[in-house]
PDB file of C-alpha atoms in Angstrom:
ATOM      1  CA  MET A   1      -8.381   3.073  19.285  1.00 60.00           C
ATOM      2  CA  THR A   2      -5.194   1.057  18.375  1.00 66.00           C
ATOM      3  CA  MET A   3      -5.601  -2.126  16.259  1.00 68.00           C
ATOM      4  CA  ILE A   4      -3.210  -4.279  14.508  1.00 74.00           C
ATOM      5  CA  THR A   5      -4.059  -5.911  11.328  1.00 71.00           C
ATOM      6  CA  LEU A   6      -2.167  -7.686   8.560  1.00 72.00           C
ATOM      7  CA  GLN A   7      -2.012  -4.664   6.414  1.00 73.00           C
ATOM      8  CA  ALA A   8      -1.137  -1.791   9.084  1.00 74.00           C
ATOM      9  CA  ILE A   9      -1.233  -0.492  12.532  1.00 75.00           C
ATOM     10  CA  HIS A  10      -4.364   1.532  13.064  1.00 69.00           C
ATOM     11  CA  LEU A  11      -4.108   4.379  15.536  1.00 72.00           C
ATOM     12  CA  GLY A  12      -7.307   6.097  15.759  1.00 66.00           C
ATOM     13  CA  PRO A  13      -7.916   7.617  12.284  1.00 63.00           C
ATOM     14  CA  PHE A  14      -4.417   7.125  11.208  1.00 68.00           C
ATOM     15  CA  MET A  15      -2.853   4.061   9.569  1.00 70.00           C
ATOM     16  CA  LEU A  16       0.607   2.986   9.333  1.00 76.00           C
ATOM     17  CA  PRO A  17       1.199   0.366   6.822  1.00 79.00           C
ATOM     18  CA  TRP A  18       3.489  -2.462   7.704  1.00 82.00           C
ATOM     19  CA  THR A  19       6.111  -1.728   4.929  1.00 84.00           C
ATOM     20  CA  LEU A  20       6.268   1.883   6.379  1.00 83.00           C
ATOM     21  CA  THR A  21       6.815   0.667   9.678  1.00 88.00           C
ATOM     22  CA  ILE A  22       9.411  -1.756   8.925  1.00 91.00           C
ATOM     23  CA  LEU A  23      11.412   1.065   7.302  1.00 88.00           C
ATOM     24  CA  MET A  24      10.889   3.352  10.207  1.00 89.00           C
ATOM     25  CA  VAL A  25      12.004   0.814  12.765  1.00 93.00           C
ATOM     26  CA  ALA A  26      15.051  -0.167  10.711  1.00 92.00           C
ATOM     27  CA  ILE A  27      16.117   3.446  10.393  1.00 91.00           C
ATOM     28  CA  LEU A  28      15.532   3.981  14.157  1.00 92.00           C
ATOM     29  CA  VAL A  29      17.469   1.028  15.204  1.00 94.00           C
ATOM     30  CA  SER A  30      20.414   2.088  12.652  1.00 92.00           C
ATOM     31  CA  VAL A  31      20.444   5.494  14.321  1.00 91.00           C
ATOM     32  CA  ILE A  32      20.536   4.136  17.924  1.00 93.00           C
ATOM     33  CA  ILE A  33      23.403   2.053  16.907  1.00 93.00           C
ATOM     34  CA  GLY A  34      25.249   4.661  15.111  1.00 90.00           C
ATOM     35  CA  LYS A  35      24.844   6.786  18.415  1.00 89.00           C
ATOM     36  CA  LEU A  36      26.312   4.249  20.466  1.00 91.00           C
ATOM     37  CA  THR A  37      29.252   3.321  18.276  1.00 90.00           C
ATOM     38  CA  TYR A  38      30.573   6.544  16.655  1.00 87.00           C
ATOM     39  CA  ARG A  39      33.189   7.122  19.260  1.00 86.00           C
ATOM     40  CA  TYR A  40      34.426   3.649  18.646  1.00 88.00           C
ATOM     41  CA  PHE A  41      35.060   4.622  15.075  1.00 86.00           C
ATOM     42  CA  GLU A  42      36.613   7.842  16.347  1.00 84.00           C
ATOM     43  CA  LEU A  43      34.299  10.271  14.868  1.00 82.00           C
ATOM     44  CA  GLU A  44      34.268  13.663  16.363  1.00 82.00           C
ATOM     45  CA  THR A  45      31.457  14.848  18.665  1.00 82.00           C
ATOM     46  CA  SER A  46      30.593  17.499  16.087  1.00 83.00           C
ATOM     47  CA  GLN A  47      30.388  15.045  13.270  1.00 85.00           C
ATOM     48  CA  TRP A  48      27.679  12.923  14.721  1.00 87.00           C
ATOM     49  CA  PRO A  49      24.898  15.713  14.658  1.00 88.00           C
ATOM     50  CA  THR A  50      25.786  16.144  10.806  1.00 87.00           C
ATOM     51  CA  PHE A  51      25.492  12.484  10.225  1.00 89.00           C
ATOM     52  CA  LYS A  52      22.260  12.345  11.939  1.00 88.00           C
ATOM     53  CA  ASP A  53      20.965  15.249  10.139  1.00 91.00           C
ATOM     54  CA  SER A  54      22.175  13.795   6.629  1.00 92.00           C
ATOM     55  CA  ILE A  55      19.869  10.697   7.399  1.00 90.00           C
ATOM     56  CA  TRP A  56      16.604  12.732   8.005  1.00 90.00           C
ATOM     57  CA  THR A  57      17.444  14.753   5.009  1.00 94.00           C
ATOM     58  CA  GLY A  58      18.045  11.639   2.833  1.00 93.00           C
ATOM     59  CA  ILE A  59      14.601  10.268   4.068  1.00 92.00           C
ATOM     60  CA  TRP A  60      12.673  13.389   2.859  1.00 93.00           C
ATOM     61  CA  LEU A  61      14.699  13.358  -0.569  1.00 95.00           C
ATOM     62  CA  GLY A  62      13.969   9.620  -0.742  1.00 93.00           C
ATOM     63  CA  VAL A  63      10.344  10.290  -0.129  1.00 92.00           C
ATOM     64  CA  LEU A  64      10.227  13.072  -2.893  1.00 95.00           C
ATOM     65  CA  CYS A  65      12.033  11.179  -5.346  1.00 95.00           C
ATOM     66  CA  ALA A  66      10.044   8.070  -4.741  1.00 94.00           C
ATOM     67  CA  ARG A  67       6.864  10.019  -5.533  1.00 94.00           C
ATOM     68  CA  ILE A  68       8.442  11.884  -8.463  1.00 95.00           C
ATOM     69  CA  GLY A  69       9.399   8.499  -9.959  1.00 94.00           C
ATOM     70  CA  PHE A  70       5.886   6.911  -9.407  1.00 93.00           C
ATOM     71  CA  VAL A  71       4.269  10.035 -11.085  1.00 94.00           C
ATOM     72  CA  LEU A  72       6.753   9.956 -14.101  1.00 94.00           C
ATOM     73  CA  LEU A  73       6.044   6.208 -14.463  1.00 91.00           C
ATOM     74  CA  ASN A  74       2.487   6.808 -14.624  1.00 90.00           C
ATOM     75  CA  LEU A  75       2.509  10.269 -16.235  1.00 91.00           C
ATOM     76  CA  GLU A  76      -0.054   9.478 -18.948  1.00 89.00           C
ATOM     77  CA  VAL A  77      -2.630   8.680 -16.203  1.00 90.00           C
ATOM     78  CA  TYR A  78      -1.771  11.873 -14.099  1.00 90.00           C
ATOM     79  CA  LEU A  79      -2.016  13.977 -17.093  1.00 89.00           C
ATOM     80  CA  ASP A  80      -5.656  12.925 -17.112  1.00 86.00           C
ATOM     81  CA  HIS A  81      -6.107  13.641 -13.526  1.00 88.00           C
ATOM     82  CA  PRO A  82      -3.634  16.148 -12.398  1.00 90.00           C
ATOM     83  CA  ILE A  83      -5.094  16.815  -9.003  1.00 89.00           C
ATOM     84  CA  GLU A  84      -4.230  13.362  -7.939  1.00 89.00           C
ATOM     85  CA  ILE A  85      -0.402  14.077  -8.154  1.00 90.00           C
ATOM     86  CA  ILE A  86      -0.748  15.522  -4.731  1.00 89.00           C
ATOM     87  CA  LYS A  87      -2.760  12.632  -3.365  1.00 87.00           C
ATOM     88  CA  ILE A  88       0.081  10.922  -1.646  1.00 84.00           C
ATOM     89  CA  GLN A  89      -2.521   8.931   0.319  1.00 78.00           C
ATOM     90  CA  ASP A  90      -2.741   6.641  -2.634  1.00 80.00           C
ATOM     91  CA  LYS A  91       0.799   5.299  -1.682  1.00 82.00           C
ATOM     92  CA  GLY A  92       2.003   5.902  -5.094  1.00 88.00           C
ATOM     93  CA  PHE A  93       5.896   5.556  -4.551  1.00 90.00           C
ATOM     94  CA  ASN A  94       8.752   3.908  -6.269  1.00 91.00           C
ATOM     95  CA  LEU A  95      10.283   2.316  -3.160  1.00 86.00           C
ATOM     96  CA  TYR A  96      13.535   1.304  -5.093  1.00 89.00           C
ATOM     97  CA  LEU A  97      14.151   4.835  -6.422  1.00 93.00           C
ATOM     98  CA  GLY A  98      13.546   6.320  -2.933  1.00 92.00           C
ATOM     99  CA  VAL A  99      15.794   4.082  -1.077  1.00 89.00           C
ATOM    100  CA  ILE A 100      18.695   4.526  -3.749  1.00 93.00           C
ATOM    101  CA  THR A 101      18.238   8.109  -3.613  1.00 95.00           C
ATOM    102  CA  ALA A 102      18.611   8.146   0.230  1.00 92.00           C
ATOM    103  CA  PHE A 103      21.652   5.940   0.301  1.00 90.00           C
ATOM    104  CA  LEU A 104      23.343   7.998  -2.391  1.00 93.00           C
ATOM    105  CA  TRP A 105      22.636  11.193  -0.458  1.00 94.00           C
ATOM    106  CA  ILE A 106      23.858   9.731   2.924  1.00 91.00           C
ATOM    107  CA  ILE A 107      27.081   8.380   1.524  1.00 90.00           C
ATOM    108  CA  TRP A 108      27.916  11.599  -0.549  1.00 92.00           C
ATOM    109  CA  LYS A 109      27.186  13.986   2.618  1.00 91.00           C
ATOM    110  CA  ASN A 110      29.442  11.741   4.832  1.00 89.00           C
ATOM    111  CA  ARG A 111      32.004  10.849   2.265  1.00 88.00           C
ATOM    112  CA  LEU A 112      34.753  12.153   4.720  1.00 85.00           C
ATOM    113  CA  LEU A 113      33.929   9.788   7.546  1.00 86.00           C
ATOM    114  CA  LYS A 114      35.298   6.499   8.027  1.00 86.00           C
ATOM    115  CA  LYS A 115      33.827   4.068   5.399  1.00 87.00           C
ATOM    116  CA  SER A 116      33.515   1.117   8.045  1.00 91.00           C
ATOM    117  CA  PHE A 117      31.132   3.449  10.127  1.00 91.00           C
ATOM    118  CA  ILE A 118      28.919   4.091   7.033  1.00 89.00           C
ATOM    119  CA  LEU A 119      29.128   0.534   5.890  1.00 90.00           C
ATOM    120  CA  LEU A 120      28.055  -0.885   9.304  1.00 92.00           C
ATOM    121  CA  LEU A 121      24.790   1.196   9.615  1.00 91.00           C
ATOM    122  CA  LEU A 122      23.870   0.784   6.156  1.00 89.00           C
ATOM    123  CA  THR A 123      24.154  -3.087   6.338  1.00 92.00           C
ATOM    124  CA  ILE A 124      22.294  -2.959   9.522  1.00 94.00           C
ATOM    125  CA  PHE A 125      19.539  -1.042   8.074  1.00 92.00           C
ATOM    126  CA  SER A 126      19.475  -3.354   5.005  1.00 91.00           C
ATOM    127  CA  LEU A 127      19.436  -6.472   7.049  1.00 94.00           C
ATOM    128  CA  LEU A 128      16.583  -5.464   9.225  1.00 94.00           C
ATOM    129  CA  SER A 129      14.618  -4.262   6.394  1.00 92.00           C
ATOM    130  CA  VAL A 130      14.947  -7.440   4.237  1.00 92.00           C
ATOM    131  CA  SER A 131      14.527  -9.757   7.179  1.00 95.00           C
ATOM    132  CA  ALA A 132      11.470  -8.053   8.443  1.00 93.00           C
ATOM    133  CA  HIS A 133       9.899  -7.819   4.953  1.00 89.00           C
ATOM    134  CA  TYR A 134      10.673 -11.566   4.563  1.00 88.00           C
ATOM    135  CA  THR A 135       8.921 -12.462   7.589  1.00 90.00           C
ATOM    136  CA  TYR A 136       6.036 -10.089   6.799  1.00 85.00           C
ATOM    137  CA  ARG A 137       5.660 -11.696   3.490  1.00 80.00           C
ATOM    138  CA  GLN A 138       5.781 -15.273   5.251  1.00 82.00           C
ATOM    139  CA  ILE A 139       2.869 -14.222   7.333  1.00 80.00           C
ATOM    140  CA  GLN A 140       0.739 -12.782   4.327  1.00 75.00           C
ATOM    141  CA  LEU A 141       1.174 -16.209   2.542  1.00 72.00           C
ATOM    142  CA  GLN A 142      -1.794 -17.687   4.591  1.00 71.00           C
ATOM    143  CA  TYR A 143      -4.001 -15.137   3.122  1.00 68.00           C
ATOM    144  CA  GLN A 144      -3.010 -15.411  -0.425  1.00 70.00           C
ATOM    145  CA  GLN A 145      -5.642 -17.692  -1.738  1.00 80.00           C
ATOM    146  CA  PHE A 146      -8.924 -16.538  -3.335  1.00 88.00           C
ATOM    147  CA  PRO A 147     -11.513 -16.360  -0.535  1.00 88.00           C
ATOM    148  CA  ASP A 148     -14.000 -19.135  -0.653  1.00 88.00           C
ATOM    149  CA  VAL A 149     -17.025 -17.567   0.499  1.00 91.00           C
ATOM    150  CA  GLN A 150     -20.649 -17.562  -0.366  1.00 92.00           C
ATOM    151  CA  LEU A 151     -22.349 -14.204  -0.694  1.00 93.00           C
ATOM    152  CA  LEU A 152     -25.517 -12.605  -2.081  1.00 92.00           C
ATOM    153  CA  ASN A 153     -26.200 -10.588  -5.152  1.00 92.00           C
ATOM    154  CA  LEU A 154     -28.610  -7.551  -5.175  1.00 91.00           C
ATOM    155  CA  GLN A 155     -31.367  -9.848  -5.811  1.00 91.00           C
ATOM    156  CA  GLN A 156     -30.501 -11.855  -2.740  1.00 90.00           C
ATOM    157  CA  GLN A 157     -29.402 -14.958  -4.650  1.00 92.00           C
ATOM    158  CA  PRO A 158     -26.391 -16.885  -3.254  1.00 93.00           C
ATOM    159  CA  ILE A 159     -23.094 -16.457  -5.275  1.00 92.00           C
ATOM    160  CA  LYS A 160     -19.957 -18.479  -4.649  1.00 93.00           C
ATOM    161  CA  LEU A 161     -17.171 -15.951  -4.976  1.00 91.00           C
ATOM    162  CA  THR A 162     -14.984 -18.729  -6.579  1.00 91.00           C
ATOM    163  CA  LYS A 163     -17.161 -18.711  -9.648  1.00 91.00           C
ATOM    164  CA  TYR A 164     -14.930 -15.700 -10.869  1.00 90.00           C
ATOM    165  CA  LEU A 165     -11.708 -17.613 -10.842  1.00 89.00           C
ATOM    166  CA  GLY A 166     -10.176 -17.968 -14.176  1.00 90.00           C
ATOM    167  CA  LYS A 167      -9.162 -14.325 -15.201  1.00 91.00           C
ATOM    168  CA  PRO A 168      -7.476 -11.422 -13.226  1.00 94.00           C
ATOM    169  CA  THR A 169      -9.803 -10.299 -10.589  1.00 95.00           C
ATOM    170  CA  VAL A 170     -10.039  -7.094  -8.485  1.00 96.00           C
ATOM    171  CA  ILE A 171     -12.106  -7.255  -5.402  1.00 96.00           C
ATOM    172  CA  ASN A 172     -13.129  -3.988  -3.654  1.00 96.00           C
ATOM    173  CA  LEU A 173     -14.437  -3.993  -0.057  1.00 95.00           C
ATOM    174  CA  TRP A 174     -16.729  -1.050   0.558  1.00 95.00           C
ATOM    175  CA  ALA A 175     -19.687   0.483   2.290  1.00 94.00           C
ATOM    176  CA  SER A 176     -21.928   3.399   1.482  1.00 93.00           C
ATOM    177  CA  TRP A 177     -21.379   5.134   4.870  1.00 93.00           C
ATOM    178  CA  CYS A 178     -17.434   5.301   4.163  1.00 92.00           C
ATOM    179  CA  PRO A 179     -16.105   8.605   2.718  1.00 92.00           C
ATOM    180  CA  PRO A 180     -13.272   7.399   0.852  1.00 92.00           C
ATOM    181  CA  CYS A 181     -14.907   4.457  -0.571  1.00 93.00           C
ATOM    182  CA  ARG A 182     -17.327   7.048  -1.944  1.00 93.00           C
ATOM    183  CA  ARG A 183     -14.732   9.079  -3.433  1.00 93.00           C
ATOM    184  CA  GLU A 184     -12.841   6.083  -5.070  1.00 93.00           C
ATOM    185  CA  MET A 185     -16.150   4.574  -6.491  1.00 94.00           C
ATOM    186  CA  PRO A 186     -16.173   6.483  -9.796  1.00 93.00           C
ATOM    187  CA  VAL A 187     -12.208   5.573 -10.164  1.00 94.00           C
ATOM    188  CA  LEU A 188     -13.329   1.921  -9.848  1.00 94.00           C
ATOM    189  CA  SER A 189     -16.380   2.239 -12.009  1.00 93.00           C
ATOM    190  CA  ALA A 190     -14.578   3.706 -14.827  1.00 92.00           C
ATOM    191  CA  ALA A 191     -11.924   0.873 -14.862  1.00 93.00           C
ATOM    192  CA  GLN A 192     -14.624  -1.643 -15.677  1.00 92.00           C
ATOM    193  CA  LYS A 193     -14.533  -0.155 -19.134  1.00 88.00           C
ATOM    194  CA  LYS A 194     -10.860   0.662 -19.272  1.00 91.00           C
ATOM    195  CA  TYR A 195      -9.787  -3.066 -18.454  1.00 92.00           C
ATOM    196  CA  PRO A 196     -12.177  -5.347 -19.932  1.00 90.00           C
ATOM    197  CA  ASN A 197      -9.895  -8.227 -19.433  1.00 91.00           C
ATOM    198  CA  VAL A 198      -9.904  -7.882 -15.482  1.00 93.00           C
ATOM    199  CA  LYS A 199     -13.109  -8.537 -13.627  1.00 94.00           C
ATOM    200  CA  LEU A 200     -13.937  -6.166 -10.877  1.00 95.00           C
ATOM    201  CA  ILE A 201     -16.170  -7.236  -8.009  1.00 96.00           C
ATOM    202  CA  PHE A 202     -17.657  -4.760  -5.501  1.00 96.00           C
ATOM    203  CA  ILE A 203     -18.376  -6.477  -2.176  1.00 96.00           C
ATOM    204  CA  ASN A 204     -20.311  -4.327   0.265  1.00 95.00           C
ATOM    205  CA  GLN A 205     -19.816  -4.804   3.836  1.00 93.00           C
ATOM    206  CA  ASN A 206     -22.604  -5.249   6.188  1.00 91.00           C
ATOM    207  CA  GLU A 207     -25.412  -3.223   4.264  1.00 93.00           C
ATOM    208  CA  ASP A 208     -28.795  -4.543   3.000  1.00 92.00           C
ATOM    209  CA  ALA A 209     -29.656  -4.609  -0.666  1.00 93.00           C
ATOM    210  CA  VAL A 210     -31.969  -1.718  -0.576  1.00 94.00           C
ATOM    211  CA  THR A 211     -29.126   0.620   0.983  1.00 94.00           C
ATOM    212  CA  VAL A 212     -26.853  -0.487  -1.497  1.00 94.00           C
ATOM    213  CA  GLN A 213     -29.360   0.042  -4.490  1.00 94.00           C
ATOM    214  CA  ASN A 214     -30.360   3.239  -3.257  1.00 94.00           C
ATOM    215  CA  TYR A 215     -26.950   4.444  -3.023  1.00 94.00           C
ATOM    216  CA  LEU A 216     -25.968   3.235  -6.538  1.00 93.00           C
ATOM    217  CA  GLN A 217     -29.037   5.027  -8.098  1.00 93.00           C
ATOM    218  CA  ARG A 218     -28.441   8.098  -6.296  1.00 93.00           C
ATOM    219  CA  HIS A 219     -24.897   8.470  -7.532  1.00 91.00           C
ATOM    220  CA  SER A 220     -25.643   6.996 -11.127  1.00 91.00           C
ATOM    221  CA  LEU A 221     -23.140   4.234 -10.759  1.00 90.00           C
ATOM    222  CA  GLN A 222     -23.240   1.383 -13.140  1.00 88.00           C
ATOM    223  CA  LEU A 223     -21.338  -1.400 -11.391  1.00 90.00           C
ATOM    224  CA  ASP A 224     -21.385  -4.662 -13.108  1.00 88.00           C
ATOM    225  CA  GLU A 225     -20.630  -7.130 -10.245  1.00 92.00           C
ATOM    226  CA  VAL A 226     -22.203  -6.027  -6.619  1.00 94.00           C
ATOM    227  CA  LEU A 227     -22.167  -8.493  -3.982  1.00 95.00           C
ATOM    228  CA  LEU A 228     -23.412  -8.304  -0.233  1.00 95.00           C
ATOM    229  CA  ASP A 229     -21.307  -9.520   2.545  1.00 93.00           C
ATOM    230  CA  THR A 230     -23.612  -9.169   5.545  1.00 89.00           C
ATOM    231  CA  ASN A 231     -21.326 -10.951   7.934  1.00 87.00           C
ATOM    232  CA  GLY A 232     -17.782  -9.294   6.734  1.00 87.00           C
ATOM    233  CA  SER A 233     -16.621 -12.929   6.049  1.00 88.00           C
ATOM    234  CA  THR A 234     -14.444 -11.780   2.920  1.00 90.00           C
ATOM    235  CA  ALA A 235     -12.601  -9.301   5.066  1.00 86.00           C
ATOM    236  CA  GLN A 236     -12.014 -11.870   7.739  1.00 84.00           C
ATOM    237  CA  LYS A 237     -10.727 -14.452   5.198  1.00 83.00           C
ATOM    238  CA  MET A 238      -8.189 -11.962   3.772  1.00 83.00           C
ATOM    239  CA  GLY A 239      -7.187 -10.143   7.003  1.00 78.00           C
ATOM    240  CA  MET A 240      -8.288  -6.831   5.631  1.00 80.00           C
ATOM    241  CA  PHE A 241     -10.036  -5.033   8.321  1.00 76.00           C
ATOM    242  CA  GLY A 242     -10.405  -1.219   6.952  1.00 79.00           C
ATOM    243  CA  LEU A 243     -12.453   0.367   4.431  1.00 87.00           C
ATOM    244  CA  PRO A 244     -12.039   0.739   1.677  1.00 91.00           C
ATOM    245  CA  SER A 245      -9.786  -2.087   0.728  1.00 91.00           C
ATOM    246  CA  THR A 246      -8.873  -3.348  -2.849  1.00 94.00           C
ATOM    247  CA  LEU A 247      -7.156  -6.738  -3.572  1.00 93.00           C
ATOM    248  CA  PHE A 248      -5.647  -7.926  -6.784  1.00 94.00           C
ATOM    249  CA  PHE A 249      -5.787 -11.863  -7.891  1.00 93.00           C
ATOM    250  CA  ASP A 250      -4.247 -13.316 -10.910  1.00 91.00           C
ATOM    251  CA  ALA A 251      -6.386 -15.866 -13.094  1.00 90.00           C
ATOM    252  CA  GLN A 252      -5.295 -18.616 -10.715  1.00 89.00           C
ATOM    253  CA  GLY A 253      -6.611 -16.965  -7.621  1.00 89.00           C
ATOM    254  CA  LYS A 254      -3.274 -15.989  -6.049  1.00 88.00           C
ATOM    255  CA  LEU A 255      -3.150 -12.689  -4.290  1.00 88.00           C
ATOM    256  CA  ILE A 256      -0.687 -10.434  -6.019  1.00 88.00           C
ATOM    257  CA  ASP A 257      -1.248  -7.019  -4.385  1.00 87.00           C
ATOM    258  CA  THR A 258      -3.539  -5.333  -1.935  1.00 87.00           C
ATOM    259  CA  HIS A 259      -4.562  -1.418  -1.299  1.00 88.00           C
ATOM    260  CA  MET A 260      -5.941  -0.149   1.845  1.00 85.00           C
ATOM    261  CA  GLY A 261      -7.448   3.326   1.716  1.00 87.00           C
ATOM    262  CA  GLU A 262      -8.911   5.499  -1.233  1.00 90.00           C
ATOM    263  CA  ILE A 263      -7.214   4.499  -4.403  1.00 92.00           C
ATOM    264  CA  THR A 264      -6.482   6.661  -7.404  1.00 93.00           C
ATOM    265  CA  HIS A 265      -6.520   6.412 -11.146  1.00 93.00           C
ATOM    266  CA  ALA A 266      -2.746   5.974 -11.300  1.00 92.00           C
ATOM    267  CA  ALA A 267      -2.584   3.711  -8.317  1.00 93.00           C
ATOM    268  CA  LEU A 268      -5.117   1.536  -9.820  1.00 94.00           C
ATOM    269  CA  HIS A 269      -3.442   1.593 -13.259  1.00 93.00           C
ATOM    270  CA  GLN A 270      -0.084   0.552 -11.848  1.00 91.00           C
ATOM    271  CA  LYS A 271      -1.488  -2.429  -9.842  1.00 93.00           C
ATOM    272  CA  ILE A 272      -3.606  -3.731 -12.542  1.00 93.00           C
ATOM    273  CA  GLN A 273      -0.644  -3.374 -15.104  1.00 91.00           C
ATOM    274  CA  ASN A 274       1.356  -5.547 -12.468  1.00 87.00           C
ATOM    275  CA  LEU A 275      -1.607  -8.017 -12.170  1.00 88.00           C
ATOM    276  CA  VAL A 276      -1.908  -8.710 -15.906  1.00 84.00           C
ATOM    277  CA  SER A 277       1.792  -8.737 -16.482  1.00 78.00           C
ATOM    278  CA  ASP A 278       2.394 -11.319 -13.683  1.00 62.00           C
TER     279      ASP A 278
END
């Protein structure tokens, strides 16, 4: 089933984040324009395949360097959990390093081609990427405020979520039947002690108190703040329609970042560092 949300395009079990989709579309459009115009710039027919191959090689090099850069920036955390280095589903990539690496590779591999041709395609890619990301960011603005919803705690008492305003807050949307939610729960549980100046709130989606309590007891999870969202109102307010989803708010209730899917120690560390230093 295909579903489009604020965070991604969902194709059955697969998810394409909008940031990745924008980059892919910008690259595709640039390649198509290059294909249509390379004769105008008097490139030889044999040069076009070489140029095209350099783009795809540049993409892979960019992805690799972006991952390596992220790992190095968070090396201390990864050394404590080395298996997470290969968990690229945590979306731990340094975008700037990846783009710069890809650009430099493409320019170097095609240094003998006309500079105007290379400049045209890199300009088109940059304009498409920047304008699309700006538009996406403007759409996100309507979801940036702290969700004003009333939920229940495990004792069935009503709790206004806005009571947590005043300090950096991480909200995790989860369910006990969700495998990636279960895998990341120890990561988030440990973060409660590691980041005492950040409030972590675990909002269960559409399950009853007994189910949630039994799950927490069975897995020996000590979570400070567990709330029940029986109608999925938080997800609707924030435009998050996949589990698990984690949202990062500053002390004033502004949405700083989001993460859809299982989160690792390093990815969580980086996002919390960005949150408290914002």
